[in-house]
PDB file of C-alpha atoms and ligand atoms in Angstrom:
ATOM      1  CA  MET A   1     -15.141   7.994  26.119  1.00  0.00           C
ATOM      2  CA  THR A   2     -12.743   6.972  28.853  1.00  0.00           C
ATOM      3  CA  ASP A   3     -12.773   9.634  31.527  1.00  0.00           C
ATOM      4  CA  LEU A   4      -9.095  10.416  31.428  1.00  0.00           C
ATOM      5  CA  ASP A   5      -9.560  13.301  33.812  1.00  0.00           C
ATOM      6  CA  THR A   6      -9.933  10.753  36.595  1.00  0.00           C
ATOM      7  CA  THR A   7      -6.702   9.028  35.566  1.00  0.00           C
ATOM      8  CA  ASP A   8      -3.695  10.864  36.849  1.00  0.00           C
ATOM      9  CA  ALA A   9      -1.524  11.699  33.834  1.00  0.00           C
ATOM     10  CA  SER A  10       1.637  10.736  35.709  1.00  0.00           C
ATOM     11  CA  ASP A  11       0.135   7.312  36.589  1.00  0.00           C
ATOM     12  CA  LEU A  12      -0.726   6.697  32.952  1.00  0.00           C
ATOM     13  CA  ARG A  13       2.745   7.689  31.864  1.00  0.00           C
ATOM     14  CA  GLU A  14       4.345   5.623  34.618  1.00  0.00           C
ATOM     15  CA  GLN A  15       2.368   2.588  33.455  1.00  0.00           C
ATOM     16  CA  PHE A  16       3.400   3.227  29.831  1.00  0.00           C
ATOM     17  CA  GLU A  17       7.059   3.525  30.780  1.00  0.00           C
ATOM     18  CA  ARG A  18       6.924   0.422  33.002  1.00  0.00           C
ATOM     19  CA  ASP A  19       5.025  -1.938  30.677  1.00  0.00           C
ATOM     20  CA  GLY A  20       5.673  -0.436  27.247  1.00  0.00           C
ATOM     21  CA  PHE A  21       1.945  -0.180  26.553  1.00  0.00           C
ATOM     22  CA  VAL A  22      -1.326   1.119  27.950  1.00  0.00           C
ATOM     23  CA  VAL A  23      -4.859  -0.046  27.170  1.00  0.00           C
ATOM     24  CA  LEU A  24      -7.661   2.542  27.201  1.00  0.00           C
ATOM     25  CA  PRO A  25     -11.105   0.917  26.872  1.00  0.00           C
ATOM     26  CA  ASP A  26     -14.103   2.891  25.583  1.00  0.00           C
ATOM     27  CA  PHE A  27     -11.801   5.532  24.145  1.00  0.00           C
ATOM     28  CA  VAL A  28     -13.554   5.938  20.799  1.00  0.00           C
ATOM     29  CA  ASP A  29     -17.317   6.246  20.508  1.00  0.00           C
ATOM     30  CA  PRO A  30     -18.823   3.116  18.871  1.00  0.00           C
ATOM     31  CA  SER A  31     -20.456   5.326  16.217  1.00  0.00           C
ATOM     32  CA  ALA A  32     -17.024   6.646  15.196  1.00  0.00           C
ATOM     33  CA  CYS A  33     -15.803   3.028  14.878  1.00  0.00           C
ATOM     34  CA  ASP A  34     -18.824   2.245  12.697  1.00  0.00           C
ATOM     35  CA  ALA A  35     -18.179   5.296  10.501  1.00  0.00           C
ATOM     36  CA  LEU A  36     -14.534   4.293   9.997  1.00  0.00           C
ATOM     37  CA  LYS A  37     -15.536   0.731   9.167  1.00  0.00           C
ATOM     38  CA  ALA A  38     -18.146   1.946   6.656  1.00  0.00           C
ATOM     39  CA  ARG A  39     -15.538   4.161   4.993  1.00  0.00           C
ATOM     40  CA  ALA A  40     -13.025   1.285   4.917  1.00  0.00           C
ATOM     41  CA  ASN A  41     -15.605  -0.914   3.204  1.00  0.00           C
ATOM     42  CA  GLU A  42     -16.317   1.863   0.668  1.00  0.00           C
ATOM     43  CA  LEU A  43     -12.633   2.162  -0.150  1.00  0.00           C
ATOM     44  CA  VAL A  44     -12.359  -1.596  -0.644  1.00  0.00           C
ATOM     45  CA  ALA A  45     -15.450  -1.543  -2.886  1.00  0.00           C
ATOM     46  CA  GLY A  46     -13.635   0.965  -5.108  1.00  0.00           C
ATOM     47  CA  PHE A  47     -10.529  -1.208  -5.396  1.00  0.00           C
ATOM     48  CA  GLU A  48     -10.176  -2.921  -8.767  1.00  0.00           C
ATOM     49  CA  PRO A  49      -7.224  -5.272  -8.563  1.00  0.00           C
ATOM     50  CA  ASP A  50      -5.339  -6.485 -11.564  1.00  0.00           C
ATOM     51  CA  ALA A  51      -2.644  -9.123 -11.597  1.00  0.00           C
ATOM     52  CA  THR A  52       0.098  -6.594 -10.922  1.00  0.00           C
ATOM     53  CA  VAL A  53      -1.475  -5.365  -7.716  1.00  0.00           C
ATOM     54  CA  ARG A  54      -2.301  -8.748  -6.265  1.00  0.00           C
ATOM     55  CA  SER A  55       0.294  -7.928  -3.725  1.00  0.00           C
ATOM     56  CA  ILE A  56      -0.001 -10.354  -0.884  1.00  0.00           C
ATOM     57  CA  PHE A  57       0.927  -9.144   2.537  1.00  0.00           C
ATOM     58  CA  SER A  58       2.959 -11.973   3.897  1.00  0.00           C
ATOM     59  CA  THR A  59       2.155 -12.221   7.559  1.00  0.00           C
ATOM     60  CA  ASN A  60       5.532 -13.670   8.325  1.00  0.00           C
ATOM     61  CA  GLU A  61       7.694 -10.580   8.703  1.00  0.00           C
ATOM     62  CA  GLN A  62      10.728 -12.521   7.510  1.00  0.00           C
ATOM     63  CA  THR A  63       9.234 -13.162   4.103  1.00  0.00           C
ATOM     64  CA  ARG A  64       7.186 -10.012   3.672  1.00  0.00           C
ATOM     65  CA  THR A  65       6.300  -9.313   0.082  1.00  0.00           C
ATOM     66  CA  THR A  66       8.293  -6.304  -0.967  1.00  0.00           C
ATOM     67  CA  ASP A  67       7.325  -5.430  -4.477  1.00  0.00           C
ATOM     68  CA  ASP A  68       7.036  -1.960  -5.951  1.00  0.00           C
ATOM     69  CA  TYR A  69       3.373  -1.779  -5.035  1.00  0.00           C
ATOM     70  CA  PHE A  70       4.240  -2.185  -1.370  1.00  0.00           C
ATOM     71  CA  LEU A  71       7.273   0.114  -1.447  1.00  0.00           C
ATOM     72  CA  GLY A  72       5.246   2.865  -3.125  1.00  0.00           C
ATOM     73  CA  SER A  73       2.408   2.755  -0.618  1.00  0.00           C
ATOM     74  CA  GLY A  74       3.870   5.247   1.896  1.00  0.00           C
ATOM     75  CA  ASP A  75       2.071   8.205   0.351  1.00  0.00           C
ATOM     76  CA  ASP A  76      -0.897   6.357  -1.115  1.00  0.00           C
ATOM     77  CA  ILE A  77      -3.788   4.068  -0.150  1.00  0.00           C
ATOM     78  CA  ARG A  78      -3.040   0.550  -1.394  1.00  0.00           C
ATOM     79  CA  PHE A  79      -4.647  -2.811  -0.745  1.00  0.00           C
ATOM     80  CA  PHE A  80      -2.970  -6.066   0.290  1.00  0.00           C
ATOM     81  CA  PHE A  81      -4.528  -9.518   0.192  1.00  0.00           C
ATOM     82  CA  GLU A  82      -4.636 -12.152   2.885  1.00  0.00           C
ATOM     83  CA  GLU A  83      -2.003 -14.786   2.136  1.00  0.00           C
ATOM     84  CA  GLU A  84      -4.659 -17.520   2.148  1.00  0.00           C
ATOM     85  CA  ALA A  85      -7.128 -15.570  -0.020  1.00  0.00           C
ATOM     86  CA  PHE A  86      -6.307 -17.437  -3.234  1.00  0.00           C
ATOM     87  CA  GLY A  87      -7.001 -20.990  -4.331  1.00  0.00           C
ATOM     88  CA  PRO A  88      -4.487 -23.155  -6.212  1.00  0.00           C
ATOM     89  CA  ASP A  89      -5.907 -21.774  -9.482  1.00  0.00           C
ATOM     90  CA  GLY A  90      -4.927 -18.242  -8.443  1.00  0.00           C
ATOM     91  CA  GLU A  91      -8.542 -17.160  -8.067  1.00  0.00           C
ATOM     92  CA  LEU A  92     -10.027 -15.725  -4.887  1.00  0.00           C
ATOM     93  CA  ASN A  93     -11.723 -18.293  -2.646  1.00  0.00           C
ATOM     94  CA  GLN A  94     -14.157 -15.702  -1.251  1.00  0.00           C
ATOM     95  CA  PRO A  95     -15.540 -12.289  -2.274  1.00  0.00           C
ATOM     96  CA  LEU A  96     -12.985  -9.494  -2.658  1.00  0.00           C
ATOM     97  CA  GLU A  97     -14.240  -7.675   0.433  1.00  0.00           C
ATOM     98  CA  LEU A  98     -13.485 -10.766   2.519  1.00  0.00           C
ATOM     99  CA  SER A  99     -10.051 -11.264   0.934  1.00  0.00           C
ATOM    100  CA  ILE A 100      -8.216  -8.059   1.861  1.00  0.00           C
ATOM    101  CA  ASN A 101      -5.739  -8.257   4.744  1.00  0.00           C
ATOM    102  CA  LYS A 102      -5.247  -4.512   5.055  1.00  0.00           C
ATOM    103  CA  PHE A 103      -4.876  -1.200   3.276  1.00  0.00           C
ATOM    104  CA  GLY A 104      -2.397   1.573   3.866  1.00  0.00           C
ATOM    105  CA  HIS A 105      -0.349   3.525   4.423  1.00  0.00           C
ATOM    106  CA  ALA A 106      -1.490   7.161   4.140  1.00  0.00           C
ATOM    107  CA  GLN A 107      -5.270   7.231   4.507  1.00  0.00           C
ATOM    108  CA  HIS A 108      -4.813   9.363   7.629  1.00  0.00           C
ATOM    109  CA  ASP A 109      -3.660  12.156   5.309  1.00  0.00           C
ATOM    110  CA  LEU A 110      -5.501  11.344   2.084  1.00  0.00           C
ATOM    111  CA  ASP A 111      -9.014  10.444   3.234  1.00  0.00           C
ATOM    112  CA  PRO A 112     -11.144  12.944   5.202  1.00  0.00           C
ATOM    113  CA  VAL A 113     -12.866  10.289   7.361  1.00  0.00           C
ATOM    114  CA  PHE A 114      -9.561   8.687   8.360  1.00  0.00           C
ATOM    115  CA  ASP A 115      -7.988  12.120   8.803  1.00  0.00           C
ATOM    116  CA  SER A 116     -10.546  13.250  11.357  1.00  0.00           C
ATOM    117  CA  PHE A 117     -10.535   9.889  13.188  1.00  0.00           C
ATOM    118  CA  SER A 118      -6.729  10.125  13.450  1.00  0.00           C
ATOM    119  CA  ARG A 119      -6.719  13.697  14.740  1.00  0.00           C
ATOM    120  CA  SER A 120      -9.388  13.787  17.415  1.00  0.00           C
ATOM    121  CA  PRO A 121      -8.859  16.190  20.338  1.00  0.00           C
ATOM    122  CA  GLU A 122      -9.048  13.184  22.719  1.00  0.00           C
ATOM    123  CA  LEU A 123      -6.189  11.426  20.926  1.00  0.00           C
ATOM    124  CA  ALA A 124      -4.056  14.567  20.905  1.00  0.00           C
ATOM    125  CA  ASP A 125      -4.715  14.852  24.645  1.00  0.00           C
ATOM    126  CA  VAL A 126      -3.581  11.256  25.326  1.00  0.00           C
ATOM    127  CA  ALA A 127      -0.481  11.827  23.224  1.00  0.00           C
ATOM    128  CA  ASP A 128       0.292  14.906  25.323  1.00  0.00           C
ATOM    129  CA  ARG A 129      -0.200  12.964  28.552  1.00  0.00           C
ATOM    130  CA  LEU A 130       2.095  10.164  27.404  1.00  0.00           C
ATOM    131  CA  GLY A 131       4.761  12.577  26.198  1.00  0.00           C
ATOM    132  CA  PHE A 132       4.504  12.285  22.417  1.00  0.00           C
ATOM    133  CA  GLY A 133       2.033  15.057  21.609  1.00  0.00           C
ATOM    134  CA  GLY A 134       4.561  16.667  19.256  1.00  0.00           C
ATOM    135  CA  HIS A 135       5.010  13.540  17.135  1.00  0.00           C
ATOM    136  CA  VAL A 136       3.917  13.395  13.478  1.00  0.00           C
ATOM    137  CA  LEU A 137       1.715  10.718  11.891  1.00  0.00           C
ATOM    138  CA  VAL A 138       3.811   8.727   9.401  1.00  0.00           C
ATOM    139  CA  GLN A 139       1.749   5.622   8.737  1.00  0.00           C
ATOM    140  CA  SER A 140      -1.760   4.192   8.991  1.00  0.00           C
ATOM    141  CA  MET A 141      -3.153   0.733   8.360  1.00  0.00           C
ATOM    142  CA  TYR A 142      -6.712  -0.560   8.339  1.00  0.00           C
ATOM    143  CA  ILE A 143      -6.463  -4.255   9.179  1.00  0.00           C
ATOM    144  CA  PHE A 144      -9.373  -6.632   8.519  1.00  0.00           C
ATOM    145  CA  LYS A 145      -8.116  -9.923  10.032  1.00  0.00           C
ATOM    146  CA  GLN A 146     -10.759 -11.649   7.899  1.00  0.00           C
ATOM    147  CA  PRO A 147     -12.873 -14.593   9.147  1.00  0.00           C
ATOM    148  CA  HIS A 148     -11.180 -18.006   8.670  1.00  0.00           C
ATOM    149  CA  ILE A 149      -8.175 -16.690   6.662  1.00  0.00           C
ATOM    150  CA  GLY A 150      -6.973 -13.741   8.788  1.00  0.00           C
ATOM    151  CA  GLY A 151      -3.209 -14.169   8.877  1.00  0.00           C
ATOM    152  CA  GLU A 152      -1.019 -14.240  11.965  1.00  0.00           C
ATOM    153  CA  VAL A 153       1.526 -11.499  12.583  1.00  0.00           C
ATOM    154  CA  THR A 154       4.622 -12.930  14.208  1.00  0.00           C
ATOM    155  CA  CYS A 155       6.389 -11.329  17.167  1.00  0.00           C
ATOM    156  CA  HIS A 156       8.076  -8.043  16.226  1.00  0.00           C
ATOM    157  CA  ASN A 157       8.443  -4.475  17.335  1.00  0.00           C
ATOM    158  CA  ASP A 158       7.447  -1.481  15.249  1.00  0.00           C
ATOM    159  CA  HIS A 159      10.736   0.397  15.585  1.00  0.00           C
ATOM    160  CA  THR A 160      12.268  -2.358  13.412  1.00  0.00           C
ATOM    161  CA  PHE A 161      10.059  -1.151  10.552  1.00  0.00           C
ATOM    162  CA  ILE A 162       9.834   2.569  11.348  1.00  0.00           C
ATOM    163  CA  TRP A 163      13.366   3.328  12.423  1.00  0.00           C
ATOM    164  CA  THR A 164      14.400   6.685  13.833  1.00  0.00           C
ATOM    165  CA  ASP A 165      17.536   7.830  15.619  1.00  0.00           C
ATOM    166  CA  PRO A 166      16.946   8.177  18.500  1.00  0.00           C
ATOM    167  CA  VAL A 167      14.080   5.674  18.855  1.00  0.00           C
ATOM    168  CA  SER A 168      10.744   7.498  18.798  1.00  0.00           C
ATOM    169  CA  CYS A 169       8.122   5.309  17.071  1.00  0.00           C
ATOM    170  CA  ILE A 170       4.838   4.899  18.950  1.00  0.00           C
ATOM    171  CA  GLY A 171       1.979   2.698  17.742  1.00  0.00           C
ATOM    172  CA  LEU A 172      -1.710   3.394  18.313  1.00  0.00           C
ATOM    173  CA  TRP A 173      -3.970   0.372  17.823  1.00  0.00           C
ATOM    174  CA  PHE A 174      -7.739   0.950  17.718  1.00  0.00           C
ATOM    175  CA  ALA A 175     -10.233  -1.906  18.056  1.00  0.00           C
ATOM    176  CA  ILE A 176     -12.872  -1.146  15.410  1.00  0.00           C
ATOM    177  CA  GLU A 177     -14.554  -4.447  16.286  1.00  0.00           C
ATOM    178  CA  ASP A 178     -14.208  -6.558  19.430  1.00  0.00           C
ATOM    179  CA  ALA A 179     -10.827  -8.313  19.419  1.00  0.00           C
ATOM    180  CA  THR A 180     -10.689 -11.658  21.246  1.00  0.00           C
ATOM    181  CA  ILE A 181      -8.214 -14.516  21.524  1.00  0.00           C
ATOM    182  CA  ASP A 182     -10.533 -16.373  19.141  1.00  0.00           C
ATOM    183  CA  ASN A 183     -10.390 -13.818  16.309  1.00  0.00           C
ATOM    184  CA  GLY A 184      -6.746 -12.791  16.660  1.00  0.00           C
ATOM    185  CA  CYS A 185      -6.294 -10.076  19.289  1.00  0.00           C
ATOM    186  CA  LEU A 186      -2.929  -8.517  20.087  1.00  0.00           C
ATOM    187  CA  TRP A 187      -0.484 -10.155  22.500  1.00  0.00           C
ATOM    188  CA  ALA A 188       2.368  -8.226  24.084  1.00  0.00           C
ATOM    189  CA  LEU A 189       5.318  -8.785  26.380  1.00  0.00           C
ATOM    190  CA  PRO A 190       5.034  -6.402  29.369  1.00  0.00           C
ATOM    191  CA  GLY A 191       8.379  -4.662  29.908  1.00  0.00           C
ATOM    192  CA  GLY A 192       9.716  -6.145  26.668  1.00  0.00           C
ATOM    193  CA  HIS A 193      10.464  -2.662  25.311  1.00  0.00           C
ATOM    194  CA  ARG A 194      13.646  -2.819  27.392  1.00  0.00           C
ATOM    195  CA  ILE A 195      14.982  -5.756  25.339  1.00  0.00           C
ATOM    196  CA  PRO A 196      17.610  -4.398  22.914  1.00  0.00           C
ATOM    197  CA  VAL A 197      16.232  -4.145  19.377  1.00  0.00           C
ATOM    198  CA  LYS A 198      17.069  -7.264  17.412  1.00  0.00           C
ATOM    199  CA  GLN A 199      16.754  -6.186  13.795  1.00  0.00           C
ATOM    200  CA  ARG A 200      16.043  -3.418  11.354  1.00  0.00           C
ATOM    201  CA  PHE A 201      13.966  -3.696   8.162  1.00  0.00           C
ATOM    202  CA  ARG A 202      15.224  -1.430   5.387  1.00  0.00           C
ATOM    203  CA  ARG A 203      15.440  -0.858   1.663  1.00  0.00           C
ATOM    204  CA  GLU A 204      18.302  -2.664  -0.050  1.00  0.00           C
ATOM    205  CA  GLY A 205      18.720  -1.968  -3.763  1.00  0.00           C
ATOM    206  CA  THR A 206      15.302  -2.420  -5.365  1.00  0.00           C
ATOM    207  CA  GLY A 207      14.050  -4.623  -2.533  1.00  0.00           C
ATOM    208  CA  THR A 208      14.271  -4.838   1.213  1.00  0.00           C
ATOM    209  CA  GLY A 209      16.033  -6.848   3.862  1.00  0.00           C
ATOM    210  CA  PHE A 210      16.670  -7.184   7.560  1.00  0.00           C
ATOM    211  CA  GLU A 211      19.811  -5.975   9.271  1.00  0.00           C
ATOM    212  CA  VAL A 212      20.108  -8.463  12.150  1.00  0.00           C
ATOM    213  CA  PHE A 213      21.769  -7.465  15.433  1.00  0.00           C
ATOM    214  CA  ASP A 214      20.608 -10.467  17.462  1.00  0.00           C
ATOM    215  CA  ASP A 215      19.064 -13.546  15.870  1.00  0.00           C
ATOM    216  CA  THR A 216      17.587 -15.031  19.049  1.00  0.00           C
ATOM    217  CA  PRO A 217      13.769 -15.097  19.221  1.00  0.00           C
ATOM    218  CA  TYR A 218      11.779 -13.045  21.699  1.00  0.00           C
ATOM    219  CA  PRO A 219      10.775 -14.962  24.833  1.00  0.00           C
ATOM    220  CA  THR A 220       7.225 -16.296  24.618  1.00  0.00           C
ATOM    221  CA  GLU A 221       6.929 -16.707  28.372  1.00  0.00           C
ATOM    222  CA  GLY A 222       5.128 -13.747  29.886  1.00  0.00           C
ATOM    223  CA  LEU A 223       3.197 -12.746  26.774  1.00  0.00           C
ATOM    224  CA  VAL A 224      -0.241 -11.415  27.706  1.00  0.00           C
ATOM    225  CA  SER A 225      -3.350 -11.319  25.530  1.00  0.00           C
ATOM    226  CA  LEU A 226      -4.807  -7.861  25.014  1.00  0.00           C
ATOM    227  CA  GLU A 227      -8.432  -8.658  24.328  1.00  0.00           C
ATOM    228  CA  ALA A 228     -10.119  -5.375  23.470  1.00  0.00           C
ATOM    229  CA  THR A 229     -13.710  -4.298  23.077  1.00  0.00           C
ATOM    230  CA  LYS A 230     -14.715  -2.076  20.168  1.00  0.00           C
ATOM    231  CA  GLY A 231     -13.537   1.486  20.803  1.00  0.00           C
ATOM    232  CA  THR A 232     -10.459   0.517  22.827  1.00  0.00           C
ATOM    233  CA  VAL A 233      -7.142   2.124  21.961  1.00  0.00           C
ATOM    234  CA  ILE A 234      -3.853   0.446  22.845  1.00  0.00           C
ATOM    235  CA  VAL A 235      -0.723   2.614  22.862  1.00  0.00           C
ATOM    236  CA  LEU A 236       2.490   0.703  22.153  1.00  0.00           C
ATOM    237  CA  ASP A 237       6.098   1.749  22.678  1.00  0.00           C
ATOM    238  CA  GLY A 238       7.885   1.203  19.330  1.00  0.00           C
ATOM    239  CA  ARG A 239      10.285  -1.277  20.967  1.00  0.00           C
ATOM    240  CA  LEU A 240       7.571  -3.444  22.538  1.00  0.00           C
ATOM    241  CA  PRO A 241       7.432  -7.039  21.231  1.00  0.00           C
ATOM    242  CA  HIS A 242       3.880  -7.875  20.127  1.00  0.00           C
ATOM    243  CA  LEU A 243       2.051 -10.260  17.825  1.00  0.00           C
ATOM    244  CA  SER A 244      -1.404 -11.408  16.812  1.00  0.00           C
ATOM    245  CA  GLY A 245      -2.657 -14.875  16.030  1.00  0.00           C
ATOM    246  CA  ALA A 246      -4.426 -16.153  12.922  1.00  0.00           C
ATOM    247  CA  ASN A 247      -8.187 -15.747  12.776  1.00  0.00           C
ATOM    248  CA  ARG A 248      -9.914 -19.103  12.217  1.00  0.00           C
ATOM    249  CA  SER A 249     -13.226 -17.881  13.669  1.00  0.00           C
ATOM    250  CA  ASP A 250     -16.381 -16.791  11.847  1.00  0.00           C
ATOM    251  CA  HIS A 251     -15.848 -13.173  12.932  1.00  0.00           C
ATOM    252  CA  SER A 252     -13.611 -10.522  11.430  1.00  0.00           C
ATOM    253  CA  ARG A 253     -11.369  -8.447  13.685  1.00  0.00           C
ATOM    254  CA  HIS A 254     -11.127  -4.972  12.191  1.00  0.00           C
ATOM    255  CA  ALA A 255      -8.458  -2.713  13.689  1.00  0.00           C
ATOM    256  CA  TYR A 256      -6.942   0.619  12.721  1.00  0.00           C
ATOM    257  CA  THR A 257      -3.341   1.482  13.491  1.00  0.00           C
ATOM    258  CA  LEU A 258      -1.340   4.678  13.422  1.00  0.00           C
ATOM    259  CA  HIS A 259       2.393   5.047  13.810  1.00  0.00           C
ATOM    260  CA  VAL A 260       3.915   8.326  14.889  1.00  0.00           C
ATOM    261  CA  VAL A 261       7.498   9.546  15.232  1.00  0.00           C
ATOM    262  CA  ASP A 262       9.350  12.529  16.640  1.00  0.00           C
ATOM    263  CA  PRO A 263       9.965  14.950  13.760  1.00  0.00           C
ATOM    264  CA  ALA A 264      13.232  16.021  15.416  1.00  0.00           C
ATOM    265  CA  ALA A 265      14.664  12.473  15.192  1.00  0.00           C
ATOM    266  CA  ASP A 266      16.641  11.340  12.149  1.00  0.00           C
ATOM    267  CA  TYR A 267      14.438   9.397   9.701  1.00  0.00           C
ATOM    268  CA  PRO A 268      16.762   7.326   7.474  1.00  0.00           C
ATOM    269  CA  ALA A 269      16.410   7.486   3.689  1.00  0.00           C
ATOM    270  CA  ASP A 270      16.564   3.678   3.555  1.00  0.00           C
ATOM    271  CA  ASN A 271      13.528   3.123   5.789  1.00  0.00           C
ATOM    272  CA  TRP A 272      11.033   1.138   3.699  1.00  0.00           C
ATOM    273  CA  LEU A 273       8.331   3.755   4.367  1.00  0.00           C
ATOM    274  CA  GLN A 274       8.908   6.932   2.385  1.00  0.00           C
ATOM    275  CA  ARG A 275       6.455   9.725   1.664  1.00  0.00           C
ATOM    276  CA  PRO A 276       8.073  11.807  -1.062  1.00  0.00           C
ATOM    277  CA  ASP A 277       4.854  13.617  -1.997  1.00  0.00           C
ATOM    278  CA  LEU A 278       3.209  14.149   1.382  1.00  0.00           C
ATOM    279  CA  PRO A 279       4.172  16.601   4.108  1.00  0.00           C
ATOM    280  CA  LEU A 280       4.098  15.230   7.658  1.00  0.00           C
ATOM    281  CA  ARG A 281       1.370  16.460  10.008  1.00  0.00           C
ATOM    282  CA  GLY A 282       0.827  16.015  13.724  1.00  0.00           C
ATOM    283  CA  PHE A 283      -2.162  15.196  15.923  1.00  0.00           C
ATOM    284  CA  ARG A 284      -3.526  18.725  15.578  1.00  0.00           C
ATOM    285  CA  GLY A 285      -3.144  18.905  11.816  1.00  0.00           C
TER     286      GLY A 285
HETATM  287 FE1  FE2 B 301       3.254  -4.031  14.985  1.00  0.00          FE
END
């Protein structure tokens, strides 16, 4: 564990407010990472896809697949394929367990292993120190970034997808395996959380769309790679521009993410993520 007692809480918070992110290496014990990974693999082994659930997670946020399977995943655990998982014949090019891009979006509430990983006393303590200890956990994703076919995630911020008024979304990104430039680590724009939000992703009729406020791209100059060893947690301001590259290496890059919001903020009914059947819970259950 990172010895946070030696890190002045105000320094940590100052860094978070200045850069829009903080990186805490050795935050999670490697054995806890291994246990989460084993559970993720068990869940995938129990997944029996049929044609209707071959829902591909498009890694280009502009063309994200938005079928019913995706839109109904807010209070369930559902599986999404890598875009490059299938051959021209529509069959998988590799075993199922090496074809899944991610699963989500409520394992932190529905699965006991994910629940306890997501609500450790250490995490609640960091949330307190950074000023969001009272937030509730709205979304989780286990991301595989599979060898060779792991898709890129283009530059975005999370508030675009998990909108609240006022802005309150915070992302927690856990390295379950070592993340390197080679296998598709995160990149972020320090201070970029001060750039006005450019778009909002929302439900429109039976589908989804972007409400665009500013169609200029984020600057690429100044992006920094956030290589992370297994057990690192990265805390991201919801407005911070970030991305990850494709994985063309032989090694997977498993990561687990949580998104949390202030329960006192307005959560619009047309946010894509809805949890009609699940009450919201915080870091301490
Ligand atoms: Fe993100």
